[in-house]
Coordinates of C-alpha atoms (C1' of nucleotides) in Angstrom, one line a residue:
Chain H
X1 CA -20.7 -2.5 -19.2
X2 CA -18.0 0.0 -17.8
X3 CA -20.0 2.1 -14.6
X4 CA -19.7 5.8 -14.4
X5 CA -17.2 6.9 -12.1
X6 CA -16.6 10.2 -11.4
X7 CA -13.2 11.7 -9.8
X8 CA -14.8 11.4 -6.2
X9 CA -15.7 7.7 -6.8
X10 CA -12.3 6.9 -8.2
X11 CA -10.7 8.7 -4.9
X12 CA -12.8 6.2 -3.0
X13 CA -12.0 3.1 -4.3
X14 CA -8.1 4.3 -4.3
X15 CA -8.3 4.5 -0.7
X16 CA -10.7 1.5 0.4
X17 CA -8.4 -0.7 -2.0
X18 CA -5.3 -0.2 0.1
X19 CA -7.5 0.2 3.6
X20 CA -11.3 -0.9 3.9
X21 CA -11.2 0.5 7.5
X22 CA -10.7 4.2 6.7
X23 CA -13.6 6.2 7.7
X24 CA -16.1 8.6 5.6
X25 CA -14.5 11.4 7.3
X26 CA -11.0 11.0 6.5
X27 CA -11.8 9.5 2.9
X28 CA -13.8 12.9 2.6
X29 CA -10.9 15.2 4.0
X30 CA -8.3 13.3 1.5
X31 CA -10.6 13.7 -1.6
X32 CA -12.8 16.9 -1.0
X33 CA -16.4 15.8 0.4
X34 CA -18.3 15.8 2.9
X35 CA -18.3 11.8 5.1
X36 CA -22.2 11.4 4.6
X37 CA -21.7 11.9 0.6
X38 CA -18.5 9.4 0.7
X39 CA -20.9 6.5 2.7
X40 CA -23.5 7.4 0.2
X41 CA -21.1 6.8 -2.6
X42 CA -19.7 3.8 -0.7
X43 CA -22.9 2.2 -0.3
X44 CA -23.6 3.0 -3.9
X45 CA -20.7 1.1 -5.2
X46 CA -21.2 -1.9 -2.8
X47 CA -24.9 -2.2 -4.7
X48 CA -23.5 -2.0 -7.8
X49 CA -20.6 -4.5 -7.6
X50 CA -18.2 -2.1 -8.4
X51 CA -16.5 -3.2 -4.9
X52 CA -16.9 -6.7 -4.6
X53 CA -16.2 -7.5 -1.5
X54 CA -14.3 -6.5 2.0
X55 CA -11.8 -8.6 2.8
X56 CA -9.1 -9.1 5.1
X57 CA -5.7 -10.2 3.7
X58 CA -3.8 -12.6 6.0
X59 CA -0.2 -13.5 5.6
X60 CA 0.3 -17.1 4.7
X61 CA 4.1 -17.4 6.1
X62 CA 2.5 -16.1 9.5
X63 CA 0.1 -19.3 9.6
X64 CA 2.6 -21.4 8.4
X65 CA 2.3 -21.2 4.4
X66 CA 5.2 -20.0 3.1
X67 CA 4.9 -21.9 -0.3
X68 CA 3.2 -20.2 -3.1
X69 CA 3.4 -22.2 -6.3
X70 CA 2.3 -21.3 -10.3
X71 CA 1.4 -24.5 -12.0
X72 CA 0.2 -24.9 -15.4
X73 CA -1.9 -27.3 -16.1
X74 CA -2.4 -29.1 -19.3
X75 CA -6.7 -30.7 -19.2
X76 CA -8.4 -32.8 -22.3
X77 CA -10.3 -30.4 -23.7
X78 CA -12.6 -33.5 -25.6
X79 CA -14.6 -34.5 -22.1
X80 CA -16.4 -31.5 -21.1
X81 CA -18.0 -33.1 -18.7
X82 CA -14.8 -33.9 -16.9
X83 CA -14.2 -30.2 -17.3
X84 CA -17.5 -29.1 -15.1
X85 CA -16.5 -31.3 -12.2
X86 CA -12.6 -30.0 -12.4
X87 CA -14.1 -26.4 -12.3
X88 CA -15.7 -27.9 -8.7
X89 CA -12.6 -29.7 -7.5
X90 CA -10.7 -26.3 -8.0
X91 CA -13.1 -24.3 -6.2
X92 CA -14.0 -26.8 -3.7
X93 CA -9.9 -26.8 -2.9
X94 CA -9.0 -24.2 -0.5
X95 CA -5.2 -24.5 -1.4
X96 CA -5.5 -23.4 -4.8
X97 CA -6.0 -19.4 -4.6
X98 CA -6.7 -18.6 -8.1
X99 CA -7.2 -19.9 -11.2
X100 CA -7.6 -19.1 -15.0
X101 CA -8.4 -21.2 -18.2
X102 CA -5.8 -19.5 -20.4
X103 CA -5.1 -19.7 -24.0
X104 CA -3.4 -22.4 -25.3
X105 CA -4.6 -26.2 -25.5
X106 CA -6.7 -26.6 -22.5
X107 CA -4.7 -24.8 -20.2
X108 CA -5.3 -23.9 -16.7
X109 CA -3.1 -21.4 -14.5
X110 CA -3.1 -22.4 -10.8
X111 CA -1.9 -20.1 -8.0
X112 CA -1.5 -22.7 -4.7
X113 CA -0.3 -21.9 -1.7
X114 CA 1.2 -24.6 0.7
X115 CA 2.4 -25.4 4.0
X116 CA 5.5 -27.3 2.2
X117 CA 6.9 -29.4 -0.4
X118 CA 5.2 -32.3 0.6
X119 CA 1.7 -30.5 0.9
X120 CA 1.9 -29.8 -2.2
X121 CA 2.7 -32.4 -3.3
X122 CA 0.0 -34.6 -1.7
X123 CA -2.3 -31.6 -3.2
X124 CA -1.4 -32.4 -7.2
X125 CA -1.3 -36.5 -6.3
X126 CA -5.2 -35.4 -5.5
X127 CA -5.5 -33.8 -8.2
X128 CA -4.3 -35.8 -10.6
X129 CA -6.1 -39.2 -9.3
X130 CA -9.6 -37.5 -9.0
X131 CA -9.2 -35.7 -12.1
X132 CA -9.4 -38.4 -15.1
X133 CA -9.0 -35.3 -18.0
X134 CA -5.8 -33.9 -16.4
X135 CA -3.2 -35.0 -19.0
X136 CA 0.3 -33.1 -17.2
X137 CA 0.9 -30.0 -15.3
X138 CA 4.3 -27.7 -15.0
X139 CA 4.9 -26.1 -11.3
X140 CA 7.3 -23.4 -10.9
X141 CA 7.9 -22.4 -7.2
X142 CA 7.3 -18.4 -6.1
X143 CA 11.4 -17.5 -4.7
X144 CA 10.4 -14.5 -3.9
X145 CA 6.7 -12.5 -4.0
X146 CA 7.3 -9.0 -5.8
X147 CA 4.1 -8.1 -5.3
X148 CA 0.2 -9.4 -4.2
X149 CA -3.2 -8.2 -4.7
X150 CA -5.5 -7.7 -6.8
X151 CA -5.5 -3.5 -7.0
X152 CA -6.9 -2.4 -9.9
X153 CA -6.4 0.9 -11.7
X154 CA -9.0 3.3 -11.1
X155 CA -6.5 6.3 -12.4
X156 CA -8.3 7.2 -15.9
X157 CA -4.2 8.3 -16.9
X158 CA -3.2 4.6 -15.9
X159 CA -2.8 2.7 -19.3
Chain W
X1 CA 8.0 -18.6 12.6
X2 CA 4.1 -19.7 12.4
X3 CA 2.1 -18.4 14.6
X4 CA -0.1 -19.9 17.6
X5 CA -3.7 -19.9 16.2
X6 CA -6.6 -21.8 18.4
X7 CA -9.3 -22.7 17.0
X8 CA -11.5 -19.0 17.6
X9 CA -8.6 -17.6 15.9
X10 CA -9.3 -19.8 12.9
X11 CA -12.5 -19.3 12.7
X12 CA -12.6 -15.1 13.0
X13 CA -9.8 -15.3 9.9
X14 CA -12.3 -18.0 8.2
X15 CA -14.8 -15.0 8.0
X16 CA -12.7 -12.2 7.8
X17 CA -11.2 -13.4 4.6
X18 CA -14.5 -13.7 3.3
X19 CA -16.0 -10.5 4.9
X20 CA -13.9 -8.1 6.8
X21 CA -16.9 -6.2 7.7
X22 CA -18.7 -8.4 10.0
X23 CA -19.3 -7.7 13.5
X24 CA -17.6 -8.9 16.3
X25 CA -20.5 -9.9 17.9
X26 CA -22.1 -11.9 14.5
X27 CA -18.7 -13.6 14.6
X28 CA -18.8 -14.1 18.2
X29 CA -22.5 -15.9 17.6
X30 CA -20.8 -17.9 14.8
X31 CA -17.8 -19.1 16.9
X32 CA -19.1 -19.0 20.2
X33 CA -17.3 -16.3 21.7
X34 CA -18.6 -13.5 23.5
X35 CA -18.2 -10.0 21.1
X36 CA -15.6 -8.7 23.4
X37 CA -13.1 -11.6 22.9
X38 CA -13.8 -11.4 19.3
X39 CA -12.5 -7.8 19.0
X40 CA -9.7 -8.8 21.7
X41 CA -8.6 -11.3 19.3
X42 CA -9.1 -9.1 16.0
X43 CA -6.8 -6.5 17.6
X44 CA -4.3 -9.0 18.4
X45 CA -3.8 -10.4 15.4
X46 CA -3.9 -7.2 13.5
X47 CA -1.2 -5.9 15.4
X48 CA 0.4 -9.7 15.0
X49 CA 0.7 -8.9 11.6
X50 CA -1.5 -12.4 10.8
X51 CA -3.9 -10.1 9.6
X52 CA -2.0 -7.7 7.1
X53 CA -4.7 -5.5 5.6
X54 CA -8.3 -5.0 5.0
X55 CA -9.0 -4.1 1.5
X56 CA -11.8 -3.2 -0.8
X57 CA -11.7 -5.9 -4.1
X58 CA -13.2 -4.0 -7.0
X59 CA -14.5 -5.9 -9.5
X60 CA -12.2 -4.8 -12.6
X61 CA -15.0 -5.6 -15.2
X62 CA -17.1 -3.1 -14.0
X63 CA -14.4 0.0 -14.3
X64 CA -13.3 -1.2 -17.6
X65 CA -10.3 -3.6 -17.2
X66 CA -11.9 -6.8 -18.2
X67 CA -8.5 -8.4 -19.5
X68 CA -6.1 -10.4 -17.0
X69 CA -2.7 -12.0 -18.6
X70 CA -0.6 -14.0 -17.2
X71 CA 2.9 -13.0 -18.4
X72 CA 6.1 -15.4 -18.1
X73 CA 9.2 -12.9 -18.2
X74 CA 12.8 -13.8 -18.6
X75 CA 14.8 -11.8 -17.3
X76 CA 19.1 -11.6 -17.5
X77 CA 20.1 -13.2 -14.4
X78 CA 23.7 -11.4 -14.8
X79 CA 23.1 -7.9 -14.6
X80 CA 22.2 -8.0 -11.0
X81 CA 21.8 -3.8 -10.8
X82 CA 19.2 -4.1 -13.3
X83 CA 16.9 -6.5 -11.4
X84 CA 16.9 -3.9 -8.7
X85 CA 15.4 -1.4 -11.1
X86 CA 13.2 -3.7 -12.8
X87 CA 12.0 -5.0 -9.4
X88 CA 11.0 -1.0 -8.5
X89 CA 9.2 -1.0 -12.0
X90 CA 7.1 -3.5 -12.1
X91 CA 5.9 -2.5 -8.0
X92 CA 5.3 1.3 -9.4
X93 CA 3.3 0.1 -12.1
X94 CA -0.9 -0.5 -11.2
X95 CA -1.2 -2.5 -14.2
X96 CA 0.9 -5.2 -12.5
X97 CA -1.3 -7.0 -10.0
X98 CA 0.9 -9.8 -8.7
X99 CA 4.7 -10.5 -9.2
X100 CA 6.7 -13.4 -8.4
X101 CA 10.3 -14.7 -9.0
X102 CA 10.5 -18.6 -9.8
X103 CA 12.3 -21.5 -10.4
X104 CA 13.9 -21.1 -13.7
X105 CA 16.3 -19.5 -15.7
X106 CA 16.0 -16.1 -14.4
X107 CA 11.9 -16.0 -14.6
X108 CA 9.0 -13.6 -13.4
X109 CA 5.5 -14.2 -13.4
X110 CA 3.2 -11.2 -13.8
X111 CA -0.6 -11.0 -13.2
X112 CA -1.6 -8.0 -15.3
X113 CA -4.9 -6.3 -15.5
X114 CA -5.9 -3.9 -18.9
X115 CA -8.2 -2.1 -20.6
X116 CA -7.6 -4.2 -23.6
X117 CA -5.3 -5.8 -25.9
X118 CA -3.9 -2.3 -27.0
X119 CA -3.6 -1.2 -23.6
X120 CA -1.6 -4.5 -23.0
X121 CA 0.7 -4.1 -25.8
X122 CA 1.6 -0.9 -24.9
X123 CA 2.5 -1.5 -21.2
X124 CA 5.3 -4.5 -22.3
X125 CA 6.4 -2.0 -24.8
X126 CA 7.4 0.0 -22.2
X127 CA 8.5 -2.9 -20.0
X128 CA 11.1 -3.3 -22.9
X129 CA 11.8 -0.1 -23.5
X130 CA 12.6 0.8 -19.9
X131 CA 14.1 -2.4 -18.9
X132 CA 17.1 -3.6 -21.0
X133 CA 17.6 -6.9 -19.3
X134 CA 14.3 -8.5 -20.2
X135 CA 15.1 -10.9 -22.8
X136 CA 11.7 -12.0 -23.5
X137 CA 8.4 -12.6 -22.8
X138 CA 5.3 -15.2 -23.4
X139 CA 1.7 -13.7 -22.8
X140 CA -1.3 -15.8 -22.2
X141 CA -4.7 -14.6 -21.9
X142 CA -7.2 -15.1 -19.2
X143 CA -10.0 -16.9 -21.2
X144 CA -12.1 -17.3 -17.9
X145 CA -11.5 -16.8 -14.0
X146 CA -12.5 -19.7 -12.4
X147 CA -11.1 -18.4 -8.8
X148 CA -9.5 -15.2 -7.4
X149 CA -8.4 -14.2 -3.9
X150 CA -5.8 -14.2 -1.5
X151 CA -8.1 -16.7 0.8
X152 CA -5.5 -18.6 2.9
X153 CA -6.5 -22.2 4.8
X154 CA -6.8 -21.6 8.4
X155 CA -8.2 -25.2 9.2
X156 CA -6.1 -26.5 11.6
X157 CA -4.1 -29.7 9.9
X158 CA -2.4 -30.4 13.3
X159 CA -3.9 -29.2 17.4
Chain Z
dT1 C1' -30.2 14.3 -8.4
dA2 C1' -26.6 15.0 -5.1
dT3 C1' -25.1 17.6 -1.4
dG4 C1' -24.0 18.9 3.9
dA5 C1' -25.5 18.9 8.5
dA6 C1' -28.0 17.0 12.1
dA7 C1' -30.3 13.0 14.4
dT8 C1' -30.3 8.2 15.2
dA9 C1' -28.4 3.6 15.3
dT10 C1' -24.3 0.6 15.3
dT11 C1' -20.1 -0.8 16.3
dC12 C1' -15.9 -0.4 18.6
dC13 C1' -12.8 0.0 22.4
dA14 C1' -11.1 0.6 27.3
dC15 C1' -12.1 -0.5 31.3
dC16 C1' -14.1 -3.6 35.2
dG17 C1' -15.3 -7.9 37.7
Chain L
dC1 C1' -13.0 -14.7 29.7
dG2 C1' -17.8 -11.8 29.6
dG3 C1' -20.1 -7.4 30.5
dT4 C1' -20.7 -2.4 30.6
dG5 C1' -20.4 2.5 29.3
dG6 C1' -18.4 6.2 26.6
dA7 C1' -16.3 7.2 22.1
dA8 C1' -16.1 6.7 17.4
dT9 C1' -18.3 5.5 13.3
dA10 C1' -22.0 4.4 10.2
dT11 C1' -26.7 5.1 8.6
dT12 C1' -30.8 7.7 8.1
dT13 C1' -33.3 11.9 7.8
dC14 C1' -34.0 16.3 6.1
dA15 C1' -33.6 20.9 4.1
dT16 C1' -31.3 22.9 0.2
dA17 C1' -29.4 23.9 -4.4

DNA sequence: TATGAAATATTCCACCG
DNA sequence: CGGTGGAATATTTCATA
């Protein structure tokens, strides 16, 4: 169920997507209101789950993981009680950053990120031996990162 | 050039990543450093660039984007002037959440977030429209998000 | 029901030892 | 590094529309 979000709200969460630090007061100068009514609204939205969570981004090449790879993985969709305990193995693995069951014959899309080839590589040999229902998977490797993060619209014009 | 992390480091971008708005001094109890050295170290690696932002995640669901696709382009490698423009496009559109370039025959792949399937099909209709050298594209849907995040591994492999 | 302003409580930040 | 005090910020309270 979409929430009601008013222009002010949607001022917010433009702001607090691209800098959780900003203060009330200059999130209230930028959109019109006073910084007690943007906390309130703030505080609102954190109850509701509108915003999630407040997180800090870190850049991987600056720790030493410059490798972002996009593997598609191909699962037995017959044993679904394979598919519980591959559900745990990806969200038990801190390497892989995201992951969707897409359309398509039990296909999984995998966003890893990796120290180098040979990481990752270990990282799908682990996979693949602890995972009886994975039948083949498909990596492509990130050149170049156009863009990151997971900014959503809050623009009612923005298609 | 990776960057020298002990292990207090670690462990303040451990939380951070998970919750940017804890306070030095709970991350202090938590690592065992006094909250002083905590905000020392916050500081530094801000200004390091290890950390690179603090950001609000809104959950798109509850402002009415509940569809994610995962979008394989193909692009004309030869027309190198168009990349540039195609590159600017896809950064100055919100709908795009994630971009990369990768191994293959001149192919992107876009994270996009939409209203719905309308919504959807209307944004790669201007994609095409707009941008002569894509050659094609494949769309597959996000049946289920089993992870999502930026979350890097900070656990040291090697100290 | 939501606002703005004022009062209170936290948290941060720049020093000091 | 840890600790302290002043500044900034967040949170609560309250009167008002």
């Amino acid at each position: 169920m979409p929430m009601e979000l008013d222009k002010f709200d949607r001022g917010i969460l433009a702001i607090l997507q691209r800098d959780a630090r900003r203060s009330a007061e200059l999130i209230g100068t930028a959109i019109g209101l006073s910084a007690s009514a943007v906390q309130r609204r703030i505080a609102r939205l954190r109850e509701e789950g509108v915003i999630a969570a407040e997180v800090a981004i870190v850049d991987s090449r600056a720790i030493g993981r410059p490798l972002t790879l996009i593997v598609d993985v191909e699962v037995e969709r017959e044993r679904s009680e394979l598919l519980v305990s591959l559900k745990q193995w990806i969200a038990a693995e801190p390497a892989i950053q995201e992951a969707w069951y897409v359309t398509g014959e039990g296909d999984y899309v995998l966003i890893v990120t990796a120290r180098d080839v040979d990481g990752y590589d270990a990282l799908m040999r682990k996979l693949i031996a602890e995972n009886a229902n994975v039948r083949r998977f498909q990596t492509r490797v990130a050149l170049g990162t156009l863009k990151r993060g997971q900014l959503v619209p809050v623009e009612p014009t923005s298609e």
